[in-house]
One Martini backbone bead per residue (centre of mass of N, CA, C, O) as a GRO file, in nm:
protein
  189
    1MET     BB    1   4.268   0.465   4.171
    2PRO     BB    2   4.261   0.138   4.179
    3ARG     BB    3   4.330  -0.122   4.382
    4LYS     BB    4   4.544  -0.405   4.418
    5TYR     BB    5   4.479  -0.722   4.612
    6THR     BB    6   4.710  -0.914   4.525
    7ASN     BB    7   4.852  -1.227   4.582
    8TYR     BB    8   5.223  -1.291   4.532
    9SER     BB    9   5.300  -1.536   4.674
   10LYS     BB   10   5.489  -1.796   4.710
   11THR     BB   11   5.455  -2.163   4.690
   12SER     BB   12   5.766  -2.199   4.631
   13LYS     BB   13   6.108  -2.333   4.701
   14THR     BB   14   6.414  -2.341   4.616
   15PRO     BB   15   6.700  -2.475   4.665
   16ARG     BB   16   7.010  -2.378   4.761
   17ARG     BB   17   7.119  -2.668   4.676
   18PRO     BB   18   7.095  -2.825   4.367
   19PHE     BB   19   7.340  -3.080   4.418
   20GLU     BB   20   7.232  -3.256   4.658
   21LYS     BB   21   7.222  -3.586   4.693
   22GLU     BB   22   7.029  -3.648   4.931
   23ARG     BB   23   6.798  -3.464   4.838
   24LEU     BB   24   6.754  -3.583   4.558
   25ASP     BB   25   6.686  -3.869   4.655
   26SER     BB   26   6.445  -3.798   4.841
   27GLU     BB   27   6.273  -3.661   4.621
   28MET     BB   28   6.254  -3.905   4.425
   29LYS     BB   29   6.112  -4.088   4.627
   30ILE     BB   30   5.857  -3.912   4.661
   31VAL     BB   31   5.777  -3.891   4.364
   32GLY     BB   32   5.745  -4.202   4.324
   33GLU     BB   33   5.551  -4.279   4.561
   34PHE     BB   34   5.323  -4.031   4.482
   35GLY     BB   35   5.307  -3.944   4.174
   36LEU     BB   36   5.451  -3.694   4.069
   37LYS     BB   37   5.529  -3.449   3.838
   38ASN     BB   38   5.721  -3.271   4.031
   39LYS     BB   39   5.930  -3.099   4.256
   40ARG     BB   40   5.741  -2.860   4.318
   41GLU     BB   41   5.543  -3.024   4.492
   42VAL     BB   42   5.744  -3.069   4.720
   43TRP     BB   43   5.817  -2.769   4.778
   44ARG     BB   44   5.529  -2.679   4.850
   45VAL     BB   45   5.501  -2.860   5.101
   46GLN     BB   46   5.753  -2.746   5.248
   47VAL     BB   47   5.636  -2.460   5.286
   48VAL     BB   48   5.391  -2.538   5.454
   49LEU     BB   49   5.554  -2.680   5.677
   50ALA     BB   50   5.734  -2.437   5.756
   51LYS     BB   51   5.499  -2.255   5.851
   52MET     BB   52   5.394  -2.441   6.072
   53ARG     BB   53   5.662  -2.467   6.233
   54LYS     BB   54   5.706  -2.165   6.285
   55ALA     BB   55   5.448  -2.119   6.445
   56ALA     BB   56   5.518  -2.324   6.668
   57ARG     BB   57   5.786  -2.197   6.759
   58ASP     BB   58   5.673  -1.918   6.836
   59LEU     BB   59   5.467  -2.030   7.049
   60LEU     BB   60   5.682  -2.179   7.234
   61THR     BB   61   5.817  -1.905   7.340
   62LEU     BB   62   5.577  -1.865   7.491
   63ASP     BB   63   5.370  -1.853   7.731
   64GLU     BB   64   5.125  -2.072   7.841
   65LYS     BB   65   4.920  -1.818   7.928
   66ASN     BB   66   4.913  -1.699   7.663
   67PRO     BB   67   4.664  -1.602   7.452
   68LYS     BB   68   4.804  -1.648   7.180
   69ARG     BB   69   4.893  -1.941   7.228
   70ILE     BB   70   4.616  -2.057   7.281
   71PHE     BB   71   4.463  -1.969   7.024
   72GLU     BB   72   4.672  -2.043   6.791
   73GLY     BB   73   4.737  -2.330   6.889
   74GLN     BB   74   4.452  -2.449   6.860
   75ALA     BB   75   4.424  -2.388   6.558
   76LEU     BB   76   4.666  -2.556   6.459
   77LEU     BB   77   4.576  -2.829   6.584
   78ARG     BB   78   4.302  -2.845   6.443
   79ARG     BB   79   4.412  -2.844   6.153
   80CYS     BB   80   4.589  -3.100   6.183
   81ALA     BB   81   4.360  -3.294   6.273
   82ARG     BB   82   4.169  -3.255   6.026
   83LEU     BB   83   4.406  -3.367   5.824
   84GLY     BB   84   4.567  -3.608   5.985
   85LEU     BB   85   4.860  -3.528   6.124
   86LEU     BB   86   4.720  -3.571   6.406
   87ASP     BB   87   4.657  -3.716   6.683
   88GLU     BB   88   4.467  -3.709   6.966
   89ASP     BB   89   4.725  -3.774   7.165
   90LYS     BB   90   4.906  -3.535   6.983
   91ARG     BB   91   4.790  -3.235   7.094
   92GLU     BB   92   5.078  -3.066   7.040
   93LEU     BB   93   5.328  -2.848   6.950
   94ASP     BB   94   5.564  -3.054   6.943
   95TYR     BB   95   5.433  -3.241   6.712
   96VAL     BB   96   5.447  -3.039   6.474
   97LEU     BB   97   5.763  -3.067   6.439
   98GLY     BB   98   5.724  -3.391   6.342
   99ILE     BB   99   5.629  -3.327   6.069
  100LYS     BB  100   5.624  -3.460   5.750
  101THR     BB  101   5.609  -3.469   5.414
  102ALA     BB  102   5.471  -3.753   5.392
  103ASP     BB  103   5.219  -3.681   5.559
  104ILE     BB  104   5.100  -3.478   5.357
  105MET     BB  105   5.107  -3.664   5.106
  106GLY     BB  106   4.901  -3.874   5.239
  107ARG     BB  107   4.651  -3.642   5.214
  108ARG     BB  108   4.615  -3.668   4.930
  109LEU     BB  109   4.400  -3.754   4.687
  110GLN     BB  110   4.584  -3.931   4.516
  111THR     BB  111   4.669  -4.126   4.746
  112LEU     BB  112   4.380  -4.212   4.845
  113VAL     BB  113   4.282  -4.338   4.581
  114PHE     BB  114   4.499  -4.559   4.578
  115ARG     BB  115   4.449  -4.680   4.872
  116GLN     BB  116   4.130  -4.743   4.785
  117ASN     BB  117   4.136  -4.891   4.498
  118LEU     BB  118   4.052  -4.689   4.245
  119ALA     BB  119   4.354  -4.740   4.160
  120LYS     BB  120   4.652  -4.885   4.030
  121SER     BB  121   4.802  -4.602   4.065
  122PRO     BB  122   4.916  -4.290   4.119
  123HIS     BB  123   4.896  -4.211   3.817
  124HIS     BB  124   4.604  -4.305   3.776
  125ALA     BB  125   4.484  -4.121   3.991
  126ARG     BB  126   4.557  -3.856   3.854
  127VAL     BB  127   4.395  -3.902   3.595
  128LEU     BB  128   4.116  -3.937   3.723
  129ILE     BB  129   4.106  -3.657   3.850
  130ARG     BB  130   4.153  -3.482   3.589
  131GLN     BB  131   3.894  -3.644   3.446
  132ARG     BB  132   3.647  -3.632   3.654
  133HIS     BB  133   3.599  -3.919   3.844
  134ILE     BB  134   3.619  -3.764   4.123
  135ARG     BB  135   3.477  -3.753   4.457
  136VAL     BB  136   3.387  -3.543   4.748
  137GLY     BB  137   3.111  -3.639   4.807
  138LYS     BB  138   2.941  -3.407   4.598
  139GLN     BB  139   3.226  -3.309   4.505
  140MET     BB  140   3.406  -3.239   4.239
  141VAL     BB  141   3.757  -3.331   4.195
  142ASN     BB  142   4.060  -3.194   3.998
  143ILE     BB  143   4.283  -3.204   4.242
  144PRO     BB  144   4.554  -3.387   4.347
  145SER     BB  145   4.642  -3.177   4.602
  146PHE     BB  146   4.408  -3.231   4.769
  147LEU     BB  147   4.321  -3.192   5.103
  148VAL     BB  148   4.200  -3.437   5.310
  149ARG     BB  149   3.981  -3.489   5.535
  150VAL     BB  150   3.886  -3.713   5.764
  151ASP     BB  151   3.566  -3.689   5.720
  152SER     BB  152   3.605  -3.717   5.386
  153GLU     BB  153   3.746  -3.993   5.324
  154LYS     BB  154   3.476  -4.184   5.303
  155HIS     BB  155   3.367  -3.997   5.033
  156ILE     BB  156   3.538  -4.134   4.826
  157ASP     BB  157   3.449  -4.131   4.473
  158PHE     BB  158   3.282  -4.172   4.206
  159SER     BB  159   3.133  -4.001   3.987
  160LEU     BB  160   2.816  -3.978   3.849
  161THR     BB  161   2.931  -3.917   3.541
  162SER     BB  162   3.095  -4.161   3.547
  163PRO     BB  163   3.154  -4.469   3.404
  164MET     BB  164   3.257  -4.592   3.685
  165GLY     BB  165   2.980  -4.452   3.833
  166ASN     BB  166   2.719  -4.524   3.659
  167GLY     BB  167   2.736  -4.376   3.406
  168ARG     BB  168   2.784  -4.284   3.114
  169ALA     BB  169   2.917  -4.396   2.856
  170GLY     BB  170   3.164  -4.376   2.663
  171ARG     BB  171   3.244  -4.292   2.347
  172VAL     BB  172   3.361  -4.569   2.249
  173LYS     BB  173   3.139  -4.753   2.364
  174ARG     BB  174   2.907  -4.625   2.206
  175LYS     BB  175   3.025  -4.679   1.926
  176ASN     BB  176   3.046  -4.992   1.952
  177ALA     BB  177   2.745  -5.035   2.014
  178GLY     BB  178   2.648  -4.920   1.741
  179LYS     BB  179   2.782  -5.133   1.563
  180ALA     BB  180   2.653  -5.390   1.698
  181GLY     BB  181   2.339  -5.280   1.700
  182GLY     BB  182   2.276  -5.104   1.424
  183GLY     BB  183   2.211  -4.783   1.529
  184ASP     BB  184   2.019  -4.781   1.812
  185ALA     BB  185   2.196  -4.584   2.013
  186GLU     BB  186   2.065  -4.295   1.960
  187GLU     BB  187   1.816  -4.320   2.164
  188GLU     BB  188   1.971  -4.251   2.437
  189ASP     BB  189   2.015  -3.934   2.390
   0.00000   0.00000   0.00000
């Protein structure tokens, strides 16, 4: 009988205390600031951050000359630097422990589309991404939580097929042009 090697690990973890006022307020602030859909998106980022910090803590307990600390520590620092979570002058394991939830949220595609003035608000940015108007490099991305690397950040733009990116006009605009033009808009298709 064939085995299934599916990974069923959880991507988010609910808080231990569901009604802690300070945590609820801070989560609502993050949800509002970054235009998130629900609090599970905050919890998912917190799980990613917890795993990174746990790896850094475990490596810090090892001796500095330990090959595991050198190899895995460099890999963790490289990953953080590539995502833009650490500056070049702060590439040490101690600084990984100082990364906050808002730092990771700031590297999401949704946030970067809004900050580059491609959208009017974080919510508008989310809609543009889900409706396939945004690309990173040549690749169209429709996941708002996509973590953008530093070298890909300058390649965020409207997709080539999007009406906003000099693509074909949208359905309603084509219909209105057909009404105004007297029906000769069918020749464009």
